[in-house]
Every structure is written in C-alpha cells, then in structure tokens.
Amino acid sequence: MHAPLVRYLRDCFEEDHRRSTLWNVFAKTIGPRYVVPEREDILTGDLTLLPLVGETAEDFQKATALYQREKELLYASLFVVGAWPRTEQDRDDDAGGAFGRPVRICAPLLTFPTTLEERPGGTFAAPDLSDPRLNEGLLRALDPSQEGEPSLSERLWERLSIEPLGTEPLGHTGVYELTALLQTALPTLDVTQAEAFPALVDAAALRARMPKRGLALLPASVLLLAPRGRGTRGVLSELEALTTATELSDPLRFLFTGRQAAASRYPGDHIVPAILSRPQQAILDRAAERIVSVVIGPPGTGKSFTIAALAAEHVLRGETVLVASKMDHAVDVVADKIEGQLGMPGVAMRAGRRGYGKALKAYFRQLLSGMHTKDAPTQRGLKDLRESLLRSLKQIDEAEAVLAKREQQEGARSRALADTPRSFRARWAAWRTRRTEPVWHLAERYEARLRRFVVEARDYARQRNAFRLADVLKRRRLEIQLLDQALRARASGTQKKRFDSIRLDTLLAAFPVWLVALGDLAETLPMERELFDLAIIDEASQCDLASVLPLFQRAKRVVVVGDPQQLRHLSFLAHPRQAALAEKHGLDAATATDFDYRSRSILDLMDARMASQDDVVFLDEHYRSAPPIIAFSNARFYGERLRVMTTRPTPPPVPPLVLHRVDGHRAASGVNEVEVEHLLDAVAALVAEDAEAPDGSARSIGVLSPFRAQVDALADGLAARFEASTFERHRLMVGTPFTFQGEERDVMLLSFTLDAGAHSAAFRYLDRADVFNVAVTRARYQQHVVTSLDPREAPSGSLLGAYLQHVAEANPMALANVTRSASLDRFAAEVIAGLEARGWTCRVAFPIAGLHLDLVVVDGTHACGIDLIGYPGAFEAQLAPDRIRMLGRATLPVLPLPYARRHLDRDACLDAVGDALKRAPALAPHFMQETVEAHAALRT
C-alpha cells in the first residue's frame, strides 16, 4: 500500500536534487578556486596538507568565513570535461545551455571535504581522504546502465569500498581502477590523458577541452568553495529499500495514514538537570506517551535546549535517542547543550561530521582504559541517588504549595490591617504576622530547593552515565574492542566485516544519543525498524517529506520541532513535473495534496495530522533578543504570545534598534551601492569599537539582505575591506535569510535594498512572512536597519513598510514605568520612598515575561523584583509560585512583600530587599554577554 507513495516521494527528491550536481568548476557560483599545479601529491599520499600562500590563502580564509553556511570547501579530482547533447532528463540541471544544444562541463568525478588549518609556516588545506564523494548527478547523467543492472554509481562505490581502494590515500592504483571501470562502462569516454596521473593538467587545459565534442577524463585537482551539496545517495537508497519493507514503524504508519495510536501513560517522573517551563514539561510528557508529537518553537524560545533536555531525560531512564536536522549547525548546537548546559558529556555521538571517526577512536581508547568508569556507582548507589532526586522533586512541589498557601494568608492579613486597622481582626492579623517567619524566607527556600535540584540532577546524570558505561564494559567489552579495531582498520573492507559482527545495541549502549544531519544518516546507522526509542527532527519546516521517511522508520516515537512562521524547505521541482510523477505512481488527488513535496514540509504534514491540540506544544519564552528587536515579530506573527525574558531594568548601553535612512537606489543589477557602502562603514565602526576587547569577547556580527545580488556585493566589499582575522574574531557572516535560519549574532546589519521605484514583485517577495520573520529576528542585542525607503513610500499594508515604521518609532532606551500619581497606592508609594532612601532605583509595573511585576529594584549591577501583597488596589494580588519560578529563569529573583509585614517592621523588609539584591545575579553591561538560557538551566 505504501510503495507507490514512497516511490513518488523518491522520484520527487531525486529530480529536486539535480541542481546540487557540480557541473562546472569555472561557474560563477564556484569560488575561490585553486588549480593544483603539475603533480598530485595528496591522493598519492606524498603530502597530507596542501600549502596555500599569499592572496590564495587570504581569499580562502575570507570566503570560508563569509559563506560558512552556504558553501563548503572541497578538494576535487579527476575531471570529466567536454560537451554532450543536452537531453530532456537534464532540463533542470545546472549544467547550462539551451535544450538540445551541447552542454559544456568541467565536472569532478571525486570530491573530498576539506578544512583550512593554520600551522607554523602558513595556511594549509586538509582534505579528508577517508570521506570520498562521487559526483552523483554527473554519473546519473552519463549512466548507460539498463534497468535491473547495477548503476554506474553503484559500481564505482563498490570499487571504492574494497581493498586496495579502501585504503588511505587513494593512490595511483585506485585511480587506475576507477579509470578502467569508467572506460568499460563508457567506451566513448577518452581516458588517454588520465593515464598520466599523478601528473596534472593546468587550468588552461581544462578550459580548452570544454568546447570540444565528446567527453574526456583529465587528471586535475582543484581546491574550491562550492554551494553545499545535499546528501542524496543514501536517502535515495533507503527510500528504495522502504518500498519493499514489509514492516513499518509506528511513526511511519502514522505519517502515511494519520492514525495516531492510543496514548499510553508514562508512569515515572521526568528527571532533567534543569528548571523547565510548563511547555517544556508538557513536551517531556508527550514524547514519552505519544507516537508522534509536534513542538512549535518561535525564534529564540529555546528549541535546541528543549531538544537537549528531551534527549537527556530519555537517556536518564535508559532509552536511546536520534536527533536529526537538515542542517549540520542545528545538531551541533544540540550536541553542545547536552554536553555543556546539561553537563552530560559522553552520552552523545555527533556523527557525520569531519573528524567524528577520530573522536570515536579516542573515546573508545579512553573507555577501554577505564577512564570514564573509575568512579562508577553500584546499582544500589544509583538507586539511592534517584530516590533522593525524587524526594527533591516532591519537596519542591510541597514548598510550592506551602508558599502559595502562605501568600494567600498574608494577603488576607494585610487586607485586614489595611481595611480596619483598629479591629479585633486586624489585631489578630498583626499577632499572627509577628509569630510567623517572613514569607520571603519561604520563597528563598523554594528557590534554593530548585537550585539544589539542578546540582543533584547533574550529579545523578554524571553517575548514571558512569554506571551505564561500566555495565557496557562488564557485559560487552569484547564487542567494544572489536569496535575499536574496526575503527582503526585502514582497509574499509576489513572495517566493514568487523562492524557487521557487532550488535547494534552495543553501539547504542555506548552512545545512547546520536546526532546527525539527515543527508548523513544512511552512512551512519542502518535503517533498522524502531532502532531508537525516540527520534527528534529539528528545524522541521526546512525538511522535505522524502528525506525524513528513513528517520521515521528508525524510531518508536517521533517529536517534530519547528516553526511554521520560519523558512520552509526550498524546492526546485516544477509543479507540472510533480503532477506528472503523482500520476505516474497512481496517487489520488487527496494523497497528492497531502504529500505535496514542493510546498509542504514535514512540519506542515505533521501539524495537519494532529487530531488533538494536546499533541502540539508551543514554546513561549523568548531568550534571544532585546525586547524592541523581537517586538515586531511577536505582534505580527505570534499574536503577542511570546513571553520576552530579556527585559532588563537598566537602560541598554546602545539602542537595540537603529534606523539608517540613506539616499540609495537599487540598480538594474539588483545592487544598492549606497546601502552597501553605508553598511560596510557601519561594520568598520563596530570592529573599531571592539579593537581593545579581549579575545573571545568581541561582538559577533551578521550582515543580511533578502536579495542575493546585494548579498554578493556586500560579501565582495567585506572581503576587500577586512583582514581574514576580522572574520574569525567577529564570527562575521553574510547571507540571505536562508543563510541565517537557525543562526544568531550579537549585532545584525540589514540592507533591504529597495527604493521607492522598486518593482512591486520585490515588495511582494518581502511580504513572505517566513522570509521576513527570519530576517528580523537574528540579532541578540542590536540591529541596524539600512534602507533607501521612507516607510510612507512602501506599498500600503506591506511588511517592509510596517517594520520600518516600527523601527522609526521605537524608543528602546525608555523604561516602562507608571506615573507616581493616583496609580500608585499608599503602600507602593511608601515602599518606593523607603527603597529610594537607601539609594536604590525603582521601576514600577515593570513588564517582563508577559507580566507586569509590581516593583523592580536596582542597585548598580544587581536587581530583584518585589511582589507587593495584600494592600487593596492595583498591586494587591500575589504571584503564583510558578510565576516566581518563571522570573527566576529570566534571572530576576522575586521577593514577596506583604503589607502586614511592612506595616509592623519596615527596616526588616528593607534589609530583606538588600539581601535579595546581594543574591541576585549581576546584570551584564551588554546584553550580548548574557547567557540567559544557560543561567536558567544552571543557576547554582
């Protein structure tokens, strides 16, 4: 039943990815490039590093920094060069040329991911020869195989995976083997010059061969920066395998049918070394109980931290987790949070990245030596730790209940004293107040229990991990040794045999969390049904419907995390071609609509599949941006539902939003030169301001424009004006919103490019909510907006016009306060007078986290909140304990202050405020230096 649908999605995926083929290394999108002269020394093993000198080194350093998300550094070898007639199948490729005319190509057969390394003596390129990649699109275009035969790509991969081709480096023998196979499969391919390897042809020879009819294989090697390819071979292979799968996982059946299995109640308690919000707690519940659940996470609301907490919670109860995303950066962030913020190193394997094999080897050596298990607890000791943690959770609940009840009592006593100060009821209230300890002591103990729980949970996580590893070594040490030997085997054939002899559960016992980009999943772990207890898809709005199917097959339960108001996956598949594929595979209209590959992401499909709103959780606490920066998106795209946790009671050192109105014009090329120059000057000013900043504390800088031509002009200008060291020091990045999805910077500079005479289509493009929302929500503490457009000149109702008006009218230096008139009751006025008499500054009705806190008191670099309780009026009601906990996550401790207590002992109340200020975390002088989310997780 599912096979036609999977074949349809497979064909859509394959056609969509034709554009990722590297056809011509001399194309405009490729660069910089360096053609290796005379002789190949890397593939032969004579050198491991390629030296780069002078301008070549500087060009590559700058370009890799500027385009770190969009492009990748590759070492390309063995080039198919020449021309062949363009066919109907190639119409969507990037090879260029009109239909039916010969296409000029200079396409590498092999590429290797490469990094730049700074060593004594200069800059070097370091190709990873252990990770060869075939140019799959090129091979598909050239493939003469008949249906039912192994494809040309499959035959080449078979040769690459056996000895001697499986050794490092590839060597002369390996090149000879590949050349012989190509000549056999493609008799018309001229391989004469390839036989001269390791002698190499130069750039002139490559260019000279391109216009000629027929194809030749030339020995050449080129270091180049190319648009990032998207892993296709493994995805296509696994989709093909799914068409014949007889058993599907529960999540995959749900994806195909929409029928959710009945909810199962998880009987235990969730233990995570962090203080979580209510939505985050709800996510833990859903992930433990439902086959599929959805998490909606707007910008800066802690999606990555929530995923890390979810993975940690499953590990602490003995389950396995797979975390995947389309982008490497997303899973890198999750890996960092598991190890750093949650304090759980050694549980997660970041697979698929360059160097992870080396890290795995080193870890297994350490594991076998006993390094990670020398302090492992006994099973009884671990049980005692868990029981202690559960008691702590119970104590927190009890303390919360006691605090809530006590605040209600304080409110009643305070009202009695305020309403009828001479009555028996008032005298009784005063007597009770004197005989009970101050309520703020209960609040202090409540917060102390929360902090202690985090410390205890981190210790439990560490010891739970040591116990797990000790148990693995006790029961499976021989298998761990085999894993270690397999990783160290130079021949991939030998390595594969050893890996095949090892049970997967041993690997998962050693590493219960695996983090991998979707394109690398097939090369990392076998597609075994329900291999993992839980799979999590991050940035799901960017994930297409085809590439996630193998992940769903590997899991018992799936959590899909993303934001429909952020960028969707980018597809080049034409609507008519998609319709033809749906018809080819017999999809009915309803199914074709549900599985609209071009227009729907996996987040869209899963959101539509959710029959119960309980299975969709919205993260509502925003930790990234200064309040004025996030205010526009909060109002326009999220209905003011975000609780902004970054509000501070002291003015920022610089305005978070800055509007630069310039007299520019967008030329026919799409470039606004005036905006480019103004923005480059602004970057220069920021760099100069940070010239004396210590290493590691210089502000990170992002430069964004929605239009590609403007981005290219900005990139050229930045590269010409600044040294390579500046790019590294400031993490300087330039790109479109698609580049910055999932990224953030301390300072963002936006160039909207358009002027009053711009074409209406350009304004319509900026009315795309996902594009615009990503563009304006990347900054942490300051955003510079450069525009040649007066807000009044923008089309009526346009997003750009509304945003420019918002920036122009923003008064980010102002702090919320109410006038000290009738809106201040007597109690509040007297408290403020007493606080100010001690030299402290007060903010009244201060907005933070979706609340208006009665008072915020500031003493230099420290601040705390005051919840006025009981006096009839605007400030009478008390905060619930969970709100105090929430404000704690915003790094603002709160002191409950009842009217009755202050009425009887004013000095004690002021002393309590002073103690609270001493305990409060320091307010950072720059918003960029704060790590609010980390502090919320680890306040100790």
XYZ file of C-alpha atoms in Angstrom, residues 5-632:
628
model
C 3.735 6.831 -2.312
C 7.355 6.184 -1.317
C 8.381 5.795 -4.985
C 6.631 9.081 -5.785
C 8.491 10.888 -2.992
C 11.753 9.234 -4.034
C 11.360 10.456 -7.613
C 10.453 13.951 -6.411
C 13.536 14.017 -4.203
C 15.821 12.775 -6.977
C 14.603 15.315 -9.520
C 14.684 18.126 -6.986
C 18.335 17.445 -6.226
C 19.609 17.540 -9.769
C 20.622 21.135 -9.149
C 23.121 20.059 -6.497
C 25.345 18.499 -9.167
C 28.777 20.108 -9.501
C 28.904 20.573 -13.272
C 31.465 23.263 -13.927
C 34.212 24.377 -11.535
C 34.573 27.589 -13.545
C 30.946 28.639 -12.959
C 30.186 31.945 -11.201
C 28.828 30.164 -8.146
C 32.189 28.449 -7.582
C 34.963 30.356 -5.941
C 37.541 30.969 -4.944
C 39.336 28.101 -6.674
C 42.932 26.962 -6.839
C 44.046 24.588 -9.590
C 46.830 22.385 -8.213
C 49.907 22.672 -10.444
C 51.938 19.923 -12.087
C 51.600 16.904 -9.769
C 49.046 15.251 -7.463
C 50.669 14.715 -4.054
C 47.577 14.455 -1.834
C 45.882 11.414 -3.384
C 49.229 9.655 -3.721
C 49.963 10.129 -0.037
C 53.174 12.100 -0.567
C 51.537 15.067 1.234
C 48.684 15.247 3.738
C 48.307 19.022 3.562
C 48.122 21.381 0.583
C 50.069 24.604 1.258
C 48.364 27.879 0.350
C 50.334 31.104 0.083
C 49.763 34.830 -0.284
C 46.476 36.042 -1.723
C 45.289 32.479 -2.311
C 45.373 31.719 1.408
C 43.716 35.045 2.292
C 40.963 34.543 -0.303
C 40.063 31.111 1.014
C 40.162 32.244 4.651
C 37.754 35.109 3.997
C 35.428 33.150 1.738
C 35.092 30.165 4.075
C 34.232 32.545 6.927
C 31.730 34.596 4.903
C 29.948 31.625 3.332
C 30.274 29.079 6.157
C 26.598 28.104 5.942
C 26.100 28.330 2.167
C 29.278 26.847 0.744
C 31.724 24.094 1.572
C 35.415 23.682 0.880
C 36.179 20.720 -1.375
C 39.208 19.073 -2.903
C 38.062 17.922 -6.342
C 39.903 15.417 -8.553
C 39.619 13.551 -11.884
C 37.555 15.770 -14.158
C 35.072 14.778 -16.847
C 35.470 17.595 -19.384
C 33.911 18.383 -22.760
C 30.397 18.645 -24.184
C 27.458 16.372 -24.822
C 23.953 16.967 -26.165
C 21.504 18.231 -23.561
C 18.636 15.793 -23.045
C 15.123 16.213 -21.722
C 16.174 14.490 -18.490
C 18.787 17.193 -17.882
C 16.456 20.166 -18.300
C 16.506 21.052 -14.579
C 20.252 20.651 -14.136
C 22.720 23.496 -13.589
C 24.945 22.473 -16.477
C 23.710 25.397 -18.543
C 22.944 25.642 -22.219
C 19.691 25.580 -24.122
C 17.686 22.409 -24.624
C 19.180 20.258 -27.386
C 22.475 22.161 -27.540
C 25.789 20.707 -26.365
C 26.461 21.354 -22.688
C 29.953 22.397 -21.645
C 31.089 20.743 -18.439
C 34.163 20.544 -16.267
C 32.875 18.259 -13.538
C 34.941 16.404 -10.938
C 34.380 12.699 -10.535
C 35.535 12.746 -6.899
C 35.418 15.353 -4.147
C 36.686 15.306 -0.571
C 35.508 17.609 2.248
C 38.347 19.900 3.271
C 39.211 22.259 6.115
C 41.721 25.082 6.434
C 44.389 24.691 9.089
C 46.719 27.359 10.455
C 50.108 25.850 11.240
C 53.635 27.120 11.651
C 54.660 28.125 8.176
C 51.277 29.282 6.944
C 47.821 28.188 5.857
C 47.125 24.655 4.623
C 44.153 22.835 3.111
C 43.487 19.445 4.729
C 41.341 17.136 2.540
C 39.617 14.269 4.365
C 40.526 11.316 2.140
C 38.530 8.964 4.341
C 35.310 10.553 3.074
C 35.323 10.322 -0.758
C 32.207 11.597 -2.532
C 31.172 10.723 -6.049
C 29.543 13.351 -8.238
C 26.201 11.513 -8.279
C 24.380 13.886 -10.635
C 27.125 13.621 -13.221
C 27.126 9.834 -13.015
C 23.330 9.659 -13.352
C 23.540 11.787 -16.481
C 26.271 9.622 -18.007
C 24.933 6.249 -16.808
C 24.428 3.721 -19.648
C 23.064 1.003 -17.315
C 19.906 -0.838 -18.237
C 17.042 -1.320 -15.797
C 17.818 -4.139 -13.406
C 21.585 -3.661 -13.706
C 23.748 -2.031 -11.025
C 24.076 1.669 -11.789
C 27.398 3.243 -12.729
C 27.426 4.986 -9.353
C 26.869 1.707 -7.511
C 29.692 0.036 -9.407
C 32.089 2.886 -8.617
C 31.122 2.846 -4.935
C 31.724 -0.901 -4.880
C 35.239 -0.314 -6.160
C 35.799 2.457 -3.600
C 34.759 0.201 -0.716
C 37.093 -2.749 -1.336
C 40.817 -3.140 -0.971
C 43.064 -1.614 -2.189
C 40.742 1.307 -2.961
C 39.518 1.321 0.628
C 42.926 2.368 1.930
C 44.069 5.903 2.574
C 45.192 7.558 0.381
C 43.553 6.591 -2.905
C 46.890 6.270 -4.691
C 47.846 5.525 -8.282
C 46.287 2.042 -8.142
C 42.956 3.401 -7.031
C 42.865 5.960 -9.825
C 43.757 3.255 -12.324
C 40.916 1.027 -11.069
C 38.350 3.808 -11.315
C 39.574 4.824 -14.756
C 39.341 1.244 -16.030
C 35.777 0.868 -14.751
C 34.709 4.161 -16.346
C 36.275 3.186 -19.678
C 34.449 -0.145 -19.587
C 31.091 1.458 -18.785
C 31.575 4.453 -21.129
C 33.567 3.355 -24.179
C 33.281 6.820 -25.748
C 34.960 8.482 -22.760
C 38.549 9.414 -23.644
C 40.771 8.402 -20.711
C 44.110 8.745 -22.512
C 45.354 11.748 -20.536
C 44.141 10.284 -17.217
C 46.780 7.577 -17.614
C 49.441 10.235 -16.959
C 48.318 10.524 -13.312
C 49.836 11.703 -10.948
C 50.914 14.334 -13.484
C 48.196 17.007 -13.625
C 46.874 19.300 -16.342
C 46.502 23.017 -15.623
C 43.520 25.398 -15.719
C 44.167 26.350 -19.330
C 43.994 22.711 -20.417
C 40.714 22.195 -18.563
C 39.141 25.261 -20.179
C 40.466 24.369 -23.623
C 38.847 20.924 -23.564
C 35.367 22.153 -22.572
C 34.104 23.343 -26.005
C 35.109 20.124 -27.774
C 32.627 17.402 -28.646
C 32.717 14.236 -26.614
C 33.982 13.760 -23.112
C 37.434 13.146 -21.682
C 38.702 12.226 -18.246
C 41.534 14.582 -17.325
C 43.932 14.298 -14.387
C 43.407 17.549 -12.489
C 42.866 18.609 -8.898
C 41.157 21.816 -7.777
C 40.615 23.261 -4.312
C 37.324 25.138 -4.460
C 34.458 26.609 -2.492
C 31.151 25.308 -3.853
C 27.490 25.592 -2.847
C 26.782 22.970 -0.227
C 25.595 19.732 -1.746
C 22.705 17.915 -0.153
C 23.202 14.232 0.643
C 21.231 12.272 -1.949
C 22.796 8.878 -2.478
C 21.984 7.479 0.952
C 18.483 8.963 1.010
C 17.630 7.545 -2.410
C 18.978 4.118 -1.456
C 16.986 3.989 1.770
C 13.794 5.206 0.097
C 14.174 2.415 -2.429
C 14.555 -0.073 0.423
C 11.405 1.283 2.075
C 9.319 0.476 -0.998
C 9.796 -3.232 -0.281
C 9.732 -3.054 3.527
C 7.141 -5.462 4.940
C 7.052 -3.912 8.415
C 6.834 -0.195 9.057
C 7.464 1.618 12.305
C 4.509 3.094 14.198
C 5.563 6.693 13.391
C 5.875 5.878 9.687
C 2.429 4.302 9.645
C 1.098 7.436 11.303
C 2.821 9.601 8.678
C 1.153 7.632 5.875
C -2.300 7.205 7.428
C -2.689 9.890 10.096
C -3.942 7.328 12.609
C -2.316 8.006 15.985
C -2.029 5.091 18.379
C -3.830 5.376 21.711
C -1.960 7.419 24.304
C -0.004 5.453 26.891
C 0.656 6.997 30.278
C 4.314 7.148 31.287
C 4.268 6.077 34.950
C 7.522 7.692 36.085
C 8.839 11.148 36.883
C 10.833 13.190 34.394
C 14.344 13.997 35.644
C 16.346 16.642 33.774
C 19.260 18.685 35.202
C 17.449 21.981 34.524
C 14.462 24.032 35.623
C 11.974 23.717 32.788
C 8.967 25.769 31.810
C 5.433 24.375 31.711
C 5.539 23.884 27.898
C 8.874 22.080 28.200
C 7.443 19.795 30.876
C 4.467 19.121 28.611
C 6.855 18.168 25.805
C 8.503 15.566 28.047
C 5.064 14.092 28.739
C 4.046 13.963 25.065
C 7.363 12.475 23.917
C 7.071 9.668 26.465
C 3.467 8.838 25.627
C 2.617 9.635 22.002
C 3.777 8.054 18.760
C 4.193 11.486 17.144
C 4.062 14.937 18.731
C 4.787 18.450 17.455
C 6.682 21.310 19.082
C 6.275 24.845 17.719
C 9.281 26.944 18.653
C 9.441 30.602 17.513
C 12.861 32.301 17.248
C 14.886 32.350 20.442
C 12.488 30.225 22.512
C 14.989 27.505 23.330
C 14.157 24.834 20.747
C 17.686 23.427 20.877
C 17.783 23.441 24.682
C 14.381 21.738 24.795
C 15.613 19.037 22.406
C 18.734 18.570 24.533
C 16.596 18.278 27.682
C 14.312 15.795 25.941
C 17.292 13.664 24.892
C 18.799 13.850 28.386
C 15.552 12.787 30.044
C 15.282 9.701 27.830
C 18.905 8.745 28.472
C 18.407 9.025 32.231
C 15.639 6.457 32.023
C 17.672 4.098 29.846
C 16.346 4.894 26.370
C 18.008 5.824 23.086
C 17.547 8.991 21.050
C 18.259 10.043 17.465
C 18.410 13.795 16.760
C 18.479 14.917 13.132
C 18.063 18.056 11.081
C 18.665 19.159 7.545
C 21.459 21.490 8.659
C 24.648 20.456 10.465
C 24.562 23.630 12.546
C 21.268 22.687 14.213
C 22.534 19.339 15.521
C 25.867 20.898 16.526
C 24.000 23.296 18.815
C 22.019 20.452 20.416
C 25.216 18.470 20.990
C 26.827 21.473 22.712
C 23.824 21.930 25.004
C 23.745 18.265 26.048
C 27.411 18.368 26.998
C 27.688 21.960 28.250
C 24.441 23.236 29.709
C 23.140 19.874 30.907
C 26.532 18.568 31.999
C 26.259 15.188 30.253
C 29.435 14.584 28.222
C 29.986 11.145 26.757
C 26.358 10.214 26.074
C 26.039 11.682 22.578
C 27.770 10.833 19.324
C 27.876 13.689 16.808
C 28.079 11.543 13.684
C 28.591 12.512 10.075
C 30.961 15.443 10.647
C 34.591 15.550 9.637
C 36.731 14.145 12.405
C 33.997 12.283 14.248
C 35.718 8.984 13.463
C 38.863 10.228 15.200
C 36.846 11.353 18.202
C 35.181 7.944 18.336
C 38.541 6.175 18.257
C 39.875 8.349 21.065
C 36.762 7.800 23.165
C 36.873 4.014 22.818
C 40.538 4.033 23.844
C 39.613 6.037 26.953
C 36.643 3.783 27.656
C 38.669 0.581 27.417
C 41.285 2.069 29.736
C 38.626 2.611 32.426
C 38.979 6.384 32.356
C 35.216 7.042 32.292
C 34.152 4.356 34.781
C 36.618 4.565 37.676
C 34.046 6.320 39.910
C 31.016 4.376 38.718
C 28.428 3.798 41.459
C 26.865 0.478 42.330
C 23.332 -0.268 41.220
C 22.171 0.294 44.785
C 24.019 3.598 44.988
C 22.440 4.740 41.744
C 19.003 3.743 43.006
C 19.587 5.775 46.180
C 20.568 8.811 44.089
C 17.428 8.552 42.013
C 15.232 8.166 45.087
C 16.907 11.242 46.586
C 16.125 13.177 43.416
C 12.503 12.084 43.508
C 12.301 13.253 47.113
C 13.715 16.601 46.000
C 11.008 16.879 43.351
C 8.393 16.115 45.973
C 9.886 18.710 48.308
C 9.765 21.291 45.528
C 6.069 20.569 44.991
C 5.441 20.775 48.737
C 7.401 24.030 49.055
C 5.439 25.473 46.138
C 2.139 24.526 47.785
C 3.229 25.935 51.174
C 4.380 29.175 49.557
C 1.120 29.581 47.646
C -0.972 28.950 50.769
C 1.147 31.281 52.877
C 0.905 34.114 50.356
C -2.886 33.786 50.401
C -2.815 34.018 54.212
C -0.516 37.046 54.057
C -2.902 38.691 51.629
C -5.846 38.175 53.982
C -3.922 39.526 56.991
C -2.698 42.515 55.038
C -6.202 43.411 53.895
C -7.433 43.196 57.467
C -4.768 45.631 58.657
C -5.384 47.980 55.742
C -9.210 47.991 55.897
C -9.894 48.058 59.681
C -6.605 48.762 61.450
C -8.183 49.035 64.964
C -10.487 45.993 64.788
C -10.041 42.670 66.585
C -9.489 41.066 63.186
C -6.622 43.479 62.483
C -5.034 42.853 65.913
C -5.271 39.105 65.325
C -3.635 39.531 61.880
C -0.787 41.523 63.438
C -0.291 38.882 66.158
C -0.166 36.080 63.570
C 2.252 38.012 61.397
C 4.681 38.557 64.307
C 4.583 34.847 65.256
C 5.344 33.521 61.757
C 8.560 33.801 59.821
C 8.569 36.229 56.899
C 7.101 34.817 53.706
C 10.227 35.750 51.758
C 12.103 33.094 53.736
C 9.717 30.526 52.273
C 10.381 31.949 48.804
C 14.149 31.771 49.404
C 13.905 28.120 50.460
C 11.733 27.367 47.433
C 14.328 28.894 45.081
C 17.146 27.160 46.984
C 15.420 23.800 46.500
C 15.151 24.485 42.770
C 18.854 25.294 42.558
C 19.801 22.282 44.667
C 17.739 20.008 42.442
C 19.711 21.137 39.372
C 23.013 20.373 41.145
C 21.780 16.973 42.329
C 20.353 16.122 38.899
C 23.661 16.958 37.213
C 25.475 14.684 39.664
C 22.931 11.921 39.077
C 23.333 12.305 35.304
C 27.110 12.027 35.615
C 26.933 8.944 37.817
C 24.155 7.371 35.728
C 26.415 7.703 32.707
C 29.389 6.175 34.525
C 27.198 3.250 35.662
C 25.909 2.723 32.108
C 29.429 2.616 30.667
C 30.670 0.304 33.408
C 27.771 -2.037 32.643
C 28.613 -1.966 28.925
C 32.240 -2.857 29.626
C 31.276 -5.567 32.073
C 28.952 -7.348 29.656
C 30.338 -6.381 26.223
C 33.993 -5.468 26.479
C 34.961 -7.828 23.637
C 32.484 -6.125 21.320
C 33.811 -2.688 22.298
C 37.302 -3.961 21.444
C 36.014 -5.087 18.047
C 34.520 -1.624 17.504
C 37.858 -0.072 18.387
C 39.695 -2.415 15.993
C 37.176 -1.767 13.220
C 37.645 1.971 13.528
C 41.406 1.548 13.333
C 41.340 -0.770 10.296
C 42.781 1.098 7.317
C 41.025 -1.140 4.809
C 37.329 -0.369 4.640
C 36.557 -3.946 3.636
C 38.127 -5.216 6.858
C 36.400 -2.450 8.777
C 33.005 -3.409 7.351
C 33.445 -7.083 8.299
C 34.227 -6.138 11.886
C 31.338 -3.714 12.095
C 28.951 -6.358 10.726
C 29.954 -8.702 13.540
C 28.937 -6.194 16.223
C 25.422 -5.905 17.600
C 23.863 -2.507 17.172
C 22.615 -2.472 20.732
C 26.254 -2.462 21.865
C 26.910 0.712 19.906
C 23.741 2.308 21.270
C 24.602 1.207 24.791
C 27.916 3.058 24.470
C 26.264 6.113 22.904
C 22.527 6.353 23.634
C 22.176 9.677 21.764
C 23.115 10.078 18.087
C 23.091 13.449 16.364
C 23.356 13.577 12.588
C 22.332 15.614 9.560
C 19.592 13.897 7.546
C 21.827 13.584 4.489
C 24.427 11.643 6.506
C 22.015 9.294 8.262
C 22.297 6.451 5.740
C 26.090 6.468 6.017
C 25.967 6.454 9.820
C 23.450 3.874 11.033
C 21.497 1.059 9.339
C 17.807 1.600 8.657
C 16.567 -0.900 11.208
C 12.898 -0.660 12.173
C 12.375 1.163 15.509
C 16.087 1.133 16.269
C 15.698 4.171 18.572
C 13.163 4.766 21.303
C 12.799 8.379 20.198
C 13.742 10.409 17.130
C 13.658 14.216 17.096
C 13.611 16.324 13.931
C 14.876 19.884 14.432
C 14.152 22.817 12.075
C 11.377 20.653 10.638
C 9.958 23.443 8.455
C 13.094 23.029 6.311
C 12.823 19.240 5.975
C 11.149 17.787 2.879
C 8.718 14.871 3.040
C 11.052 12.360 1.392
C 14.303 12.621 3.327
C 12.615 12.142 6.742
C 10.982 8.781 5.914
C 14.096 6.716 6.809
C 14.289 8.549 10.150
C 10.639 7.736 10.940
C 11.353 4.081 10.180
C 14.196 4.043 12.725
C 12.072 5.245 15.672
C 9.381 4.045 18.068
C 8.278 7.631 18.719
C 8.986 10.914 16.927
C 8.966 14.564 18.015
C 8.823 17.095 15.183
C 10.219 20.517 16.161
C 9.968 23.681 14.087
C 8.124 26.904 13.362
C 5.641 27.406 10.509
C 6.497 31.131 10.602
C 10.107 30.413 9.590
C 11.598 29.294 6.302
C 10.304 26.201 4.557
C 12.403 23.803 2.571
C 13.491 25.150 -0.794
C 12.385 23.033 -3.747
C 13.223 23.439 -7.433
C 10.776 20.775 -8.578
C 8.341 22.245 -11.113
C 4.618 21.900 -10.397
C 3.857 20.165 -13.743
C 6.660 17.650 -13.189
C 5.408 16.888 -9.669
C 1.890 16.359 -11.008
C 3.256 14.015 -13.671
C 5.086 11.968 -11.027
C 1.939 11.741 -8.889
C 0.004 10.461 -11.906
C 2.797 8.037 -12.809
C 2.588 6.383 -9.397
C -1.199 6.375 -9.231
C -1.714 8.853 -6.381
C -5.259 10.099 -5.955
C -5.954 13.814 -5.617
C -6.259 13.783 -1.826
C -2.961 11.922 -1.342
C -1.171 14.145 -3.856
C -2.380 17.184 -1.891
C -1.351 15.750 1.477
C 2.088 14.811 0.170
C 2.750 17.928 -1.902
C 6.530 17.551 -1.969
C 7.207 21.001 -3.366
C 5.054 23.034 -0.993
C 4.828 21.018 2.227
C 7.461 20.388 4.871
C 7.319 17.547 7.374
C 6.212 20.119 9.972
C 3.256 21.105 7.781
C 2.195 17.490 7.307
C 2.572 16.507 10.961
C 0.756 19.614 12.156
C -2.131 18.763 9.830
C -2.111 15.164 11.074
C -2.552 16.121 14.767
C -6.156 15.393 15.733
C -5.678 16.611 19.318
C -4.298 20.008 20.283
C -2.688 18.251 23.261
C -0.156 16.799 20.821
C 1.051 20.267 19.756
C 3.102 22.280 22.271
C 4.022 25.967 21.812
C 7.268 27.239 23.356
C 6.523 30.746 24.568
C 9.593 32.010 26.483
C 11.902 34.119 24.304
C 15.554 34.297 25.419
C 17.429 35.676 22.401
C 16.702 39.274 21.501
C 16.425 42.572 23.326
C 12.697 43.388 23.652
C 12.485 46.044 20.881
C 14.096 43.642 18.401
C 11.566 40.842 18.923
C 8.557 43.129 19.448
C 7.585 43.369 15.761
